[in-house]
Amino acid sequence: MRTTEDAEGFDGEASNTSMISGASSPYQPTTEPVISRNVLGGIRCDMEYLKSYFGILKVVEVVLSLIGFICIETIMMCSPCGGVYFFEFVSCSCFVVTGVLLLIFCLNLHTKVPHVNWSLTDLVNTAASTFFFFLSSLVLACINHNTGAEIAAVIFGFLTSEYMRARTASRGEMEARPELA
């Protein structure tokens, strides 16, 4: 066993005094500040997005899709059920996908994945939802049995599709293609 006096003169080992003082030690403190990570990794709700024009529109999309889904789920009996099932699928899919996009934008997760063009993703979702809501509402309007739930679902389906078409138009997509107006 070496004593401290022996270790100070031995080549290849750091001396005890240099380890304590840190003068020539390889174990220098880091110059970068240590950022404490919280459990969620800095995820926070962006209230500014929810108060913005697009945030409010996305919340309205989710609510209209949910109302349409609830209306179609209250139907007890149907003989040709294809239109009901199609509307149910469209309203539930739109509710889930638009809800996920709302969470992504509200929690600022879109900034964590910059490789995805989130504006284009939102636009494609809005355009596809508009088309499928209009189509499913049209099918359901043609083959419904005039029950209150079916009529309400058709109304909310047309409201949602018209609302989403107007939202797509407000983004400037209709101005770029005048033949769609």
One Martini backbone bead per residue (centre of mass of N, CA, C, O) as a GRO file, in nm:
protein
  181
    1MET     BB    1   0.096   0.036   0.022
    2ARG     BB    2   0.048   0.364  -0.028
    3THR     BB    3   0.131   0.669   0.032
    4THR     BB    4   0.101   1.004  -0.015
    5GLU     BB    5   0.402   1.048  -0.076
    6ASP     BB    6   0.428   0.834  -0.303
    7ALA     BB    7   0.196   0.938  -0.499
    8GLU     BB    8   0.315   1.220  -0.579
    9GLY     BB    9   0.575   1.095  -0.747
   10PHE     BB   10   0.401   0.931  -0.936
   11ASP     BB   11   0.365   0.833  -1.248
   12GLY     BB   12   0.019   0.843  -1.384
   13GLU     BB   13  -0.085   0.985  -1.128
   14ALA     BB   14  -0.285   1.153  -0.936
   15SER     BB   15  -0.285   1.369  -0.702
   16ASN     BB   16  -0.443   1.458  -0.419
   17THR     BB   17  -0.416   1.768  -0.450
   18SER     BB   18  -0.536   1.789  -0.741
   19MET     BB   19  -0.819   1.670  -0.670
   20ILE     BB   20  -0.900   1.886  -0.468
   21SER     BB   21  -0.834   2.158  -0.624
   22GLY     BB   22  -0.846   2.128  -0.957
   23ALA     BB   23  -0.608   2.239  -1.128
   24SER     BB   24  -0.507   1.947  -1.295
   25SER     BB   25  -0.770   1.810  -1.338
   26PRO     BB   26  -0.986   1.611  -1.536
   27TYR     BB   27  -1.222   1.704  -1.317
   28GLN     BB   28  -1.402   1.930  -1.436
   29PRO     BB   29  -1.628   2.146  -1.446
   30THR     BB   30  -1.890   2.230  -1.609
   31THR     BB   31  -2.004   2.490  -1.837
   32GLU     BB   32  -2.275   2.371  -1.845
   33PRO     BB   33  -2.584   2.385  -1.767
   34VAL     BB   34  -2.798   2.222  -1.559
   35ILE     BB   35  -3.093   2.070  -1.659
   36SER     BB   36  -3.386   2.015  -1.527
   37ARG     BB   37  -3.594   1.741  -1.558
   38ASN     BB   38  -3.896   1.671  -1.613
   39VAL     BB   39  -4.122   1.430  -1.662
   40LEU     BB   40  -4.250   1.572  -1.945
   41GLY     BB   41  -4.031   1.751  -2.101
   42GLY     BB   42  -4.185   2.045  -2.123
   43ILE     BB   43  -4.483   2.008  -2.116
   44ARG     BB   44  -4.738   2.237  -2.231
   45CYS     BB   45  -5.003   2.446  -2.231
   46ASP     BB   46  -5.122   2.641  -2.505
   47MET     BB   47  -5.328   2.908  -2.466
   48GLU     BB   48  -5.276   3.073  -2.725
   49TYR     BB   49  -5.383   2.860  -2.922
   50LEU     BB   50  -5.675   2.836  -2.803
   51LYS     BB   51  -5.722   3.159  -2.865
   52SER     BB   52  -5.693   3.120  -3.143
   53TYR     BB   53  -5.829   3.074  -3.443
   54PHE     BB   54  -5.732   2.774  -3.489
   55GLY     BB   55  -5.804   2.667  -3.208
   56ILE     BB   56  -6.106   2.720  -3.216
   57LEU     BB   57  -6.165   2.558  -3.475
   58LYS     BB   58  -6.065   2.283  -3.365
   59VAL     BB   59  -6.265   2.263  -3.132
   60VAL     BB   60  -6.518   2.271  -3.309
   61GLU     BB   61  -6.456   2.016  -3.469
   62VAL     BB   62  -6.460   1.821  -3.230
   63VAL     BB   63  -6.746   1.885  -3.128
   64LEU     BB   64  -6.904   1.818  -3.391
   65SER     BB   65  -6.807   1.526  -3.411
   66LEU     BB   66  -6.920   1.435  -3.138
   67ILE     BB   67  -7.216   1.502  -3.189
   68GLY     BB   68  -7.250   1.321  -3.438
   69PHE     BB   69  -7.174   1.058  -3.289
   70ILE     BB   70  -7.397   1.068  -3.074
   71CYS     BB   71  -7.639   1.074  -3.266
   72ILE     BB   72  -7.574   0.796  -3.411
   73GLU     BB   73  -7.575   0.622  -3.138
   74THR     BB   74  -7.899   0.661  -3.077
   75ILE     BB   75  -7.963   0.448  -3.274
   76MET     BB   76  -8.153   0.154  -3.260
   77MET     BB   77  -8.269   0.128  -3.564
   78CYS     BB   78  -8.184  -0.046  -3.879
   79SER     BB   79  -8.196  -0.164  -4.203
   80PRO     BB   80  -8.007   0.024  -4.366
   81CYS     BB   81  -7.676   0.049  -4.217
   82GLY     BB   82  -7.456   0.179  -4.398
   83GLY     BB   83  -7.491   0.488  -4.340
   84VAL     BB   84  -7.452   0.472  -4.037
   85TYR     BB   85  -7.168   0.341  -4.036
   86PHE     BB   86  -7.028   0.556  -4.203
   87PHE     BB   87  -7.086   0.797  -4.017
   88GLU     BB   88  -6.958   0.675  -3.767
   89PHE     BB   89  -6.672   0.649  -3.880
   90VAL     BB   90  -6.625   0.945  -3.958
   91SER     BB   91  -6.683   1.083  -3.684
   92CYS     BB   92  -6.476   0.922  -3.517
   93SER     BB   93  -6.223   0.979  -3.686
   94CYS     BB   94  -6.236   1.286  -3.671
   95PHE     BB   95  -6.224   1.307  -3.366
   96VAL     BB   96  -5.951   1.167  -3.321
   97VAL     BB   97  -5.760   1.316  -3.521
   98THR     BB   98  -5.831   1.607  -3.433
   99GLY     BB   99  -5.764   1.563  -3.133
  100VAL     BB  100  -5.466   1.498  -3.175
  101LEU     BB  101  -5.393   1.764  -3.316
  102LEU     BB  102  -5.476   1.942  -3.081
  103LEU     BB  103  -5.268   1.828  -2.882
  104ILE     BB  104  -5.015   1.888  -3.047
  105PHE     BB  105  -5.062   2.200  -3.056
  106CYS     BB  106  -5.120   2.258  -2.750
  107LEU     BB  107  -4.834   2.103  -2.652
  108ASN     BB  108  -4.600   2.158  -2.866
  109LEU     BB  109  -4.515   1.890  -3.037
  110HIS     BB  110  -4.446   2.010  -3.323
  111THR     BB  111  -4.155   2.114  -3.227
  112LYS     BB  112  -4.029   1.815  -3.178
  113VAL     BB  113  -4.133   1.758  -3.496
  114PRO     BB  114  -3.989   1.903  -3.779
  115HIS     BB  115  -4.032   1.684  -4.023
  116VAL     BB  116  -4.322   1.779  -4.012
  117ASN     BB  117  -4.590   1.915  -4.191
  118TRP     BB  118  -4.838   2.047  -4.002
  119SER     BB  119  -5.005   2.222  -4.192
  120LEU     BB  120  -5.055   2.003  -4.405
  121THR     BB  121  -5.180   1.795  -4.218
  122ASP     BB  122  -5.419   1.973  -4.134
  123LEU     BB  123  -5.530   2.023  -4.419
  124VAL     BB  124  -5.580   1.727  -4.498
  125ASN     BB  125  -5.770   1.664  -4.266
  126THR     BB  126  -5.982   1.880  -4.334
  127ALA     BB  127  -6.044   1.788  -4.625
  128ALA     BB  128  -6.120   1.493  -4.564
  129SER     BB  129  -6.342   1.553  -4.358
  130THR     BB  130  -6.521   1.713  -4.544
  131PHE     BB  131  -6.573   1.501  -4.758
  132PHE     BB  132  -6.676   1.266  -4.566
  133PHE     BB  133  -6.905   1.423  -4.431
  134PHE     BB  134  -7.061   1.488  -4.684
  135LEU     BB  135  -7.097   1.198  -4.788
  136SER     BB  136  -7.230   1.073  -4.530
  137SER     BB  137  -7.465   1.275  -4.517
  138LEU     BB  138  -7.583   1.210  -4.793
  139VAL     BB  139  -7.637   0.910  -4.744
  140LEU     BB  140  -7.808   0.947  -4.485
  141ALA     BB  141  -8.027   1.131  -4.620
  142CYS     BB  142  -8.125   0.911  -4.833
  143ILE     BB  143  -8.150   0.648  -4.598
  144ASN     BB  144  -8.339   0.745  -4.395
  145HIS     BB  145  -8.612   0.731  -4.124
  146ASN     BB  146  -8.682   1.006  -3.978
  147THR     BB  147  -8.527   1.034  -3.731
  148GLY     BB  148  -8.399   1.239  -3.500
  149ALA     BB  149  -8.103   1.132  -3.502
  150GLU     BB  150  -8.058   1.134  -3.809
  151ILE     BB  151  -8.118   1.432  -3.858
  152ALA     BB  152  -7.904   1.542  -3.662
  153ALA     BB  153  -7.662   1.406  -3.798
  154VAL     BB  154  -7.695   1.543  -4.072
  155ILE     BB  155  -7.673   1.832  -3.976
  156PHE     BB  156  -7.391   1.803  -3.839
  157GLY     BB  157  -7.250   1.703  -4.093
  158PHE     BB  158  -7.302   1.957  -4.268
  159LEU     BB  159  -7.181   2.159  -4.074
  160THR     BB  160  -6.898   2.037  -4.066
  161SER     BB  161  -6.837   2.047  -4.371
  162GLU     BB  162  -6.884   2.354  -4.405
  163TYR     BB  163  -6.686   2.446  -4.190
  164MET     BB  164  -6.432   2.308  -4.316
  165ARG     BB  165  -6.446   2.451  -4.587
  166ALA     BB  166  -6.414   2.736  -4.470
  167ARG     BB  167  -6.140   2.681  -4.337
  168THR     BB  168  -5.989   2.613  -4.595
  169ALA     BB  169  -6.051   2.887  -4.731
  170SER     BB  170  -5.908   3.065  -4.506
  171ARG     BB  171  -5.610   2.951  -4.598
  172GLY     BB  172  -5.610   2.994  -4.935
  173GLU     BB  173  -5.702   2.751  -5.124
  174MET     BB  174  -5.928   2.887  -5.302
  175GLU     BB  175  -5.756   3.117  -5.435
  176ALA     BB  176  -5.560   2.927  -5.597
  177ARG     BB  177  -5.851   2.786  -5.695
  178PRO     BB  178  -6.113   2.919  -5.869
  179GLU     BB  179  -6.274   2.654  -5.963
  180LEU     BB  180  -6.379   2.591  -5.653
  181ALA     BB  181  -6.575   2.851  -5.594
   0.00000   0.00000   0.00000
